[in-house]
Amino acid sequence: MDFINTLFLLGGLLIALSILGSRLSSKFGLPLLIIFLALGMLAGEEGILGIQFDDYSMAFLIGHLALAMILLDGGLRTRLKTFRVGFKPALSLATLGVLLTSGSVGFLAMWVFDLSVFEGLLIGAIVGSTDAAAVFSMLSGRGINLNERVGATLEIESGTNDPMAVFLTLAVIGYLSAPNDYTLVDSLIFLVQQMGIGSLMGLAGGVSLASALNRLDLNDSLYPLMALAGGLLIFGLTDRLGGSGFLAVYLAGLWVGNHRVHALPNIRRFHDGVAWLAQIGMFVLLGLLATPTELATVAVPGLLIALVLMLVARPVAVTLGLLPFRFPWREKVFVSWVGLRGSVPIVLATFPLIAGIDNAELFFNIAFIIVLVSLVV
């Protein structure tokens, strides 16, 4: 009983401090997600509260749940008109861009840390995608008024590039786990399965959820909960069928948010709050996972990789990915600079730990350093 009471006390305290910390963000320009991460690290085993937390399986579970809620909210808030404007360039960045970024960072990591080719590529895959929570948080800030195509491209890219990063991470882990049995054909089949089933389930689930919300006679307070339950159901069912739950839940939210649905304004307001809670919980938890003394051992090479990612790998990937779409150079520079890394790389960095891959703790620490540098700079 004392443990449960302590858990409630610490949980409520950390969430309250995170919300109050948002005032620091607006007053001093600090990134909100950095504040959440910092609070988690301060509460951790080497911090003020000394909380020992190293349950990567739980972090993996909570991270998936939080990302599902964040992507559902992102889909609900993306207008279909905006989606049409930014879909093609965003799709290019979410596929080719992630592949190019992962490859270039992977080869650098291989050289810096003296790893095998596939171990280096695993680091590249883990940090290859931009983060929906970080990008949505930044673009919704005060004073941000972007060209519609640029804003749409950034939002849609961050909402749809997670499946590619997950695919690359799992494909490389599959090879490292069984190098003699895993083939290129296996990885291509896995890619088609993830994207195909994810797209079909997302659209079918969105249609079904919108129809259910319109047909059900519920108390107005229950429609947002029904939308959340439907989104999580679509996410879980898609994953069970072998598709990308992240892609499915984003597309389902996109469909519901752009059709006549009962109590849609209430649904959007509710999910905005849920997405904030998910961001706070996820980043505080990931901060608890980090051990500052271990991060310090890879800080310098991690900083080098982070700077190359931001100043070379991301700009090259954006330039090549947007080549067919005639973006002015200023917009390309901006899109390159807003390739923020956030919770997704840290969550993906728990995959090798759970799979028991060699050097898994090194991969986690590097990913954490890269996220910190990306959000701060």
PDB file of N, CA and C in Angstrom, residues 56-115:
ATOM      1  N   TYR A  56      13.041  -1.600 -19.207  1.00  0.00           N
ATOM      2  CA  TYR A  56      12.938  -1.207 -20.611  1.00  0.00           C
ATOM      3  C   TYR A  56      11.666  -1.739 -21.264  1.00  0.00           C
ATOM      4  N   SER A  57      11.190  -2.882 -20.797  1.00  0.00           N
ATOM      5  CA  SER A  57       9.951  -3.438 -21.362  1.00  0.00           C
ATOM      6  C   SER A  57       8.767  -2.519 -21.053  1.00  0.00           C
ATOM      7  N   MET A  58       8.715  -2.002 -19.826  1.00  0.00           N
ATOM      8  CA  MET A  58       7.638  -1.076 -19.474  1.00  0.00           C
ATOM      9  C   MET A  58       7.774   0.231 -20.252  1.00  0.00           C
ATOM     10  N   ALA A  59       9.010   0.712 -20.392  1.00  0.00           N
ATOM     11  CA  ALA A  59       9.234   1.931 -21.167  1.00  0.00           C
ATOM     12  C   ALA A  59       8.810   1.730 -22.617  1.00  0.00           C
ATOM     13  N   PHE A  60       9.094   0.563 -23.156  1.00  0.00           N
ATOM     14  CA  PHE A  60       8.689   0.210 -24.517  1.00  0.00           C
ATOM     15  C   PHE A  60       7.164   0.251 -24.639  1.00  0.00           C
ATOM     16  N   LEU A  61       6.466  -0.355 -23.681  1.00  0.00           N
ATOM     17  CA  LEU A  61       5.001  -0.404 -23.696  1.00  0.00           C
ATOM     18  C   LEU A  61       4.405   0.995 -23.570  1.00  0.00           C
ATOM     19  N   ILE A  62       4.867   1.768 -22.584  1.00  0.00           N
ATOM     20  CA  ILE A  62       4.331   3.114 -22.360  1.00  0.00           C
ATOM     21  C   ILE A  62       4.664   4.024 -23.535  1.00  0.00           C
ATOM     22  N   GLY A  63       5.871   3.873 -24.084  1.00  0.00           N
ATOM     23  CA  GLY A  63       6.253   4.675 -25.240  1.00  0.00           C
ATOM     24  C   GLY A  63       5.356   4.423 -26.435  1.00  0.00           C
ATOM     25  N   HIS A  64       5.023   3.149 -26.696  1.00  0.00           N
ATOM     26  CA  HIS A  64       4.118   2.811 -27.803  1.00  0.00           C
ATOM     27  C   HIS A  64       2.736   3.416 -27.576  1.00  0.00           C
ATOM     28  N   LEU A  65       2.237   3.274 -26.341  1.00  0.00           N
ATOM     29  CA  LEU A  65       0.908   3.808 -26.025  1.00  0.00           C
ATOM     30  C   LEU A  65       0.880   5.321 -26.197  1.00  0.00           C
ATOM     31  N   ALA A  66       1.903   5.997 -25.684  1.00  0.00           N
ATOM     32  CA  ALA A  66       1.959   7.460 -25.773  1.00  0.00           C
ATOM     33  C   ALA A  66       2.058   7.917 -27.224  1.00  0.00           C
ATOM     34  N   LEU A  67       2.901   7.262 -28.025  1.00  0.00           N
ATOM     35  CA  LEU A  67       3.044   7.644 -29.434  1.00  0.00           C
ATOM     36  C   LEU A  67       1.745   7.437 -30.196  1.00  0.00           C
ATOM     37  N   ALA A  68       1.017   6.369 -29.869  1.00  0.00           N
ATOM     38  CA  ALA A  68      -0.265   6.126 -30.523  1.00  0.00           C
ATOM     39  C   ALA A  68      -1.228   7.283 -30.254  1.00  0.00           C
ATOM     40  N   MET A  69      -1.289   7.763 -29.015  1.00  0.00           N
ATOM     41  CA  MET A  69      -2.196   8.857 -28.665  1.00  0.00           C
ATOM     42  C   MET A  69      -1.752  10.173 -29.303  1.00  0.00           C
ATOM     43  N   ILE A  70      -0.427  10.400 -29.377  1.00  0.00           N
ATOM     44  CA  ILE A  70       0.090  11.620 -29.997  1.00  0.00           C
ATOM     45  C   ILE A  70      -0.204  11.644 -31.489  1.00  0.00           C
ATOM     46  N   LEU A  71      -0.021  10.507 -32.163  1.00  0.00           N
ATOM     47  CA  LEU A  71      -0.272  10.437 -33.608  1.00  0.00           C
ATOM     48  C   LEU A  71      -1.761  10.518 -33.918  1.00  0.00           C
ATOM     49  N   LEU A  72      -2.606   9.952 -33.052  1.00  0.00           N
ATOM     50  CA  LEU A  72      -4.051  10.087 -33.240  1.00  0.00           C
ATOM     51  C   LEU A  72      -4.455  11.551 -33.163  1.00  0.00           C
ATOM     52  N   ASP A  73      -3.921  12.271 -32.177  1.00  0.00           N
ATOM     53  CA  ASP A  73      -4.202  13.700 -32.048  1.00  0.00           C
ATOM     54  C   ASP A  73      -3.662  14.472 -33.248  1.00  0.00           C
ATOM     55  N   GLY A  74      -2.476  14.102 -33.725  1.00  0.00           N
ATOM     56  CA  GLY A  74      -1.917  14.767 -34.904  1.00  0.00           C
ATOM     57  C   GLY A  74      -2.786  14.580 -36.130  1.00  0.00           C
ATOM     58  N   GLY A  75      -3.308  13.379 -36.324  1.00  0.00           N
ATOM     59  CA  GLY A  75      -4.210  13.135 -37.447  1.00  0.00           C
ATOM     60  C   GLY A  75      -5.504  13.922 -37.331  1.00  0.00           C
ATOM     61  N   LEU A  76      -6.052  13.999 -36.103  1.00  0.00           N
ATOM     62  CA  LEU A  76      -7.299  14.737 -35.893  1.00  0.00           C
ATOM     63  C   LEU A  76      -7.138  16.222 -36.205  1.00  0.00           C
ATOM     64  N   ARG A  77      -5.936  16.758 -35.996  1.00  0.00           N
ATOM     65  CA  ARG A  77      -5.711  18.195 -36.188  1.00  0.00           C
ATOM     66  C   ARG A  77      -5.190  18.551 -37.577  1.00  0.00           C
ATOM     67  N   THR A  78      -4.895  17.559 -38.417  1.00  0.00           N
ATOM     68  CA  THR A  78      -4.401  17.827 -39.768  1.00  0.00           C
ATOM     69  C   THR A  78      -5.570  17.960 -40.737  1.00  0.00           C
ATOM     70  N   ARG A  79      -5.690  19.108 -41.371  1.00  0.00           N
ATOM     71  CA  ARG A  79      -6.777  19.319 -42.334  1.00  0.00           C
ATOM     72  C   ARG A  79      -6.463  18.595 -43.634  1.00  0.00           C
ATOM     73  N   LEU A  80      -7.497  18.020 -44.255  1.00  0.00           N
ATOM     74  CA  LEU A  80      -7.303  17.254 -45.486  1.00  0.00           C
ATOM     75  C   LEU A  80      -6.738  18.124 -46.597  1.00  0.00           C
ATOM     76  N   LYS A  81      -7.155  19.398 -46.629  1.00  0.00           N
ATOM     77  CA  LYS A  81      -6.620  20.322 -47.629  1.00  0.00           C
ATOM     78  C   LYS A  81      -5.110  20.463 -47.447  1.00  0.00           C
ATOM     79  N   THR A  82      -4.690  20.613 -46.188  1.00  0.00           N
ATOM     80  CA  THR A  82      -3.273  20.699 -45.875  1.00  0.00           C
ATOM     81  C   THR A  82      -2.564  19.403 -46.236  1.00  0.00           C
ATOM     82  N   PHE A  83      -3.217  18.282 -45.978  1.00  0.00           N
ATOM     83  CA  PHE A  83      -2.637  16.977 -46.276  1.00  0.00           C
ATOM     84  C   PHE A  83      -2.367  16.839 -47.770  1.00  0.00           C
ATOM     85  N   ARG A  84      -3.309  17.309 -48.590  1.00  0.00           N
ATOM     86  CA  ARG A  84      -3.112  17.229 -50.039  1.00  0.00           C
ATOM     87  C   ARG A  84      -1.946  18.098 -50.490  1.00  0.00           C
ATOM     88  N   VAL A  85      -1.799  19.261 -49.855  1.00  0.00           N
ATOM     89  CA  VAL A  85      -0.726  20.180 -50.244  1.00  0.00           C
ATOM     90  C   VAL A  85       0.643  19.597 -49.915  1.00  0.00           C
ATOM     91  N   GLY A  86       0.771  18.967 -48.755  1.00  0.00           N
ATOM     92  CA  GLY A  86       2.086  18.520 -48.302  1.00  0.00           C
ATOM     93  C   GLY A  86       2.344  17.037 -48.403  1.00  0.00           C
ATOM     94  N   PHE A  87       1.379  16.262 -48.932  1.00  0.00           N
ATOM     95  CA  PHE A  87       1.514  14.801 -48.869  1.00  0.00           C
ATOM     96  C   PHE A  87       2.705  14.277 -49.667  1.00  0.00           C
ATOM     97  N   LYS A  88       2.851  14.698 -50.919  1.00  0.00           N
ATOM     98  CA  LYS A  88       3.900  14.134 -51.771  1.00  0.00           C
ATOM     99  C   LYS A  88       5.303  14.452 -51.253  1.00  0.00           C
ATOM    100  N   PRO A  89       5.620  15.730 -50.958  1.00  0.00           N
ATOM    101  CA  PRO A  89       6.957  15.988 -50.401  1.00  0.00           C
ATOM    102  C   PRO A  89       7.171  15.310 -49.051  1.00  0.00           C
ATOM    103  N   ALA A  90       6.112  15.258 -48.225  1.00  0.00           N
ATOM    104  CA  ALA A  90       6.249  14.610 -46.917  1.00  0.00           C
ATOM    105  C   ALA A  90       6.505  13.115 -47.077  1.00  0.00           C
ATOM    106  N   LEU A  91       5.816  12.486 -48.037  1.00  0.00           N
ATOM    107  CA  LEU A  91       6.019  11.055 -48.276  1.00  0.00           C
ATOM    108  C   LEU A  91       7.443  10.784 -48.738  1.00  0.00           C
ATOM    109  N   SER A  92       7.978  11.673 -49.573  1.00  0.00           N
ATOM    110  CA  SER A  92       9.360  11.525 -50.027  1.00  0.00           C
ATOM    111  C   SER A  92      10.326  11.611 -48.849  1.00  0.00           C
ATOM    112  N   LEU A  93      10.098  12.570 -47.954  1.00  0.00           N
ATOM    113  CA  LEU A  93      10.970  12.712 -46.787  1.00  0.00           C
ATOM    114  C   LEU A  93      10.795  11.555 -45.804  1.00  0.00           C
ATOM    115  N   ALA A  94       9.559  11.046 -45.705  1.00  0.00           N
ATOM    116  CA  ALA A  94       9.271   9.970 -44.753  1.00  0.00           C
ATOM    117  C   ALA A  94       9.834   8.625 -45.198  1.00  0.00           C
ATOM    118  N   THR A  95      10.189   8.485 -46.466  1.00  0.00           N
ATOM    119  CA  THR A  95      10.730   7.226 -46.981  1.00  0.00           C
ATOM    120  C   THR A  95      12.185   7.406 -47.415  1.00  0.00           C
ATOM    121  N   LEU A  96      12.381   8.098 -48.544  1.00  0.00           N
ATOM    122  CA  LEU A  96      13.736   8.320 -49.042  1.00  0.00           C
ATOM    123  C   LEU A  96      14.570   9.120 -48.051  1.00  0.00           C
ATOM    124  N   GLY A  97      13.966  10.152 -47.447  1.00  0.00           N
ATOM    125  CA  GLY A  97      14.696  10.987 -46.498  1.00  0.00           C
ATOM    126  C   GLY A  97      15.184  10.201 -45.299  1.00  0.00           C
ATOM    127  N   VAL A  98      14.315   9.359 -44.731  1.00  0.00           N
ATOM    128  CA  VAL A  98      14.706   8.540 -43.575  1.00  0.00           C
ATOM    129  C   VAL A  98      15.806   7.560 -43.973  1.00  0.00           C
ATOM    130  N   LEU A  99      15.673   6.961 -45.158  1.00  0.00           N
ATOM    131  CA  LEU A  99      16.667   5.990 -45.627  1.00  0.00           C
ATOM    132  C   LEU A  99      18.039   6.648 -45.791  1.00  0.00           C
ATOM    133  N   LEU A 100      18.071   7.830 -46.423  1.00  0.00           N
ATOM    134  CA  LEU A 100      19.335   8.528 -46.633  1.00  0.00           C
ATOM    135  C   LEU A 100      19.958   8.989 -45.306  1.00  0.00           C
ATOM    136  N   THR A 101      19.120   9.526 -44.430  1.00  0.00           N
ATOM    137  CA  THR A 101      19.615   9.972 -43.128  1.00  0.00           C
ATOM    138  C   THR A 101      20.175   8.807 -42.327  1.00  0.00           C
ATOM    139  N   SER A 102      19.436   7.707 -42.300  1.00  0.00           N
ATOM    140  CA  SER A 102      19.872   6.530 -41.537  1.00  0.00           C
ATOM    141  C   SER A 102      21.180   5.977 -42.071  1.00  0.00           C
ATOM    142  N   GLY A 103      21.302   5.905 -43.395  1.00  0.00           N
ATOM    143  CA  GLY A 103      22.513   5.361 -43.987  1.00  0.00           C
ATOM    144  C   GLY A 103      23.741   6.199 -43.702  1.00  0.00           C
ATOM    145  N   SER A 104      23.628   7.519 -43.881  1.00  0.00           N
ATOM    146  CA  SER A 104      24.790   8.393 -43.678  1.00  0.00           C
ATOM    147  C   SER A 104      25.204   8.439 -42.209  1.00  0.00           C
ATOM    148  N   VAL A 105      24.227   8.535 -41.304  1.00  0.00           N
ATOM    149  CA  VAL A 105      24.554   8.536 -39.869  1.00  0.00           C
ATOM    150  C   VAL A 105      25.116   7.185 -39.449  1.00  0.00           C
ATOM    151  N   GLY A 106      24.568   6.114 -40.017  1.00  0.00           N
ATOM    152  CA  GLY A 106      25.027   4.769 -39.675  1.00  0.00           C
ATOM    153  C   GLY A 106      26.483   4.537 -40.022  1.00  0.00           C
ATOM    154  N   PHE A 107      26.899   4.977 -41.197  1.00  0.00           N
ATOM    155  CA  PHE A 107      28.292   4.787 -41.596  1.00  0.00           C
ATOM    156  C   PHE A 107      29.233   5.647 -40.752  1.00  0.00           C
ATOM    157  N   LEU A 108      28.790   6.832 -40.368  1.00  0.00           N
ATOM    158  CA  LEU A 108      29.606   7.661 -39.482  1.00  0.00           C
ATOM    159  C   LEU A 108      29.750   6.994 -38.112  1.00  0.00           C
ATOM    160  N   ALA A 109      28.640   6.475 -37.568  1.00  0.00           N
ATOM    161  CA  ALA A 109      28.668   5.813 -36.260  1.00  0.00           C
ATOM    162  C   ALA A 109      29.566   4.584 -36.293  1.00  0.00           C
ATOM    163  N   MET A 110      29.535   3.869 -37.400  1.00  0.00           N
ATOM    164  CA  MET A 110      30.397   2.690 -37.551  1.00  0.00           C
ATOM    165  C   MET A 110      31.864   3.095 -37.414  1.00  0.00           C
ATOM    166  N   TRP A 111      32.226   4.215 -38.029  1.00  0.00           N
ATOM    167  CA  TRP A 111      33.617   4.681 -37.999  1.00  0.00           C
ATOM    168  C   TRP A 111      33.993   5.249 -36.625  1.00  0.00           C
ATOM    169  N   VAL A 112      33.100   6.033 -36.036  1.00  0.00           N
ATOM    170  CA  VAL A 112      33.402   6.687 -34.755  1.00  0.00           C
ATOM    171  C   VAL A 112      33.543   5.671 -33.632  1.00  0.00           C
ATOM    172  N   PHE A 113      32.652   4.673 -33.586  1.00  0.00           N
ATOM    173  CA  PHE A 113      32.633   3.720 -32.470  1.00  0.00           C
ATOM    174  C   PHE A 113      33.261   2.370 -32.813  1.00  0.00           C
ATOM    175  N   ASP A 114      33.843   2.272 -34.011  1.00  0.00           N
ATOM    176  CA  ASP A 114      34.490   1.030 -34.432  1.00  0.00           C
ATOM    177  C   ASP A 114      33.516  -0.159 -34.350  1.00  0.00           C
ATOM    178  N   LEU A 115      32.366  -0.004 -34.976  1.00  0.00           N
ATOM    179  CA  LEU A 115      31.337  -1.035 -34.981  1.00  0.00           C
ATOM    180  C   LEU A 115      31.301  -1.732 -36.327  1.00  0.00           C
TER     181      LEU A 115
END
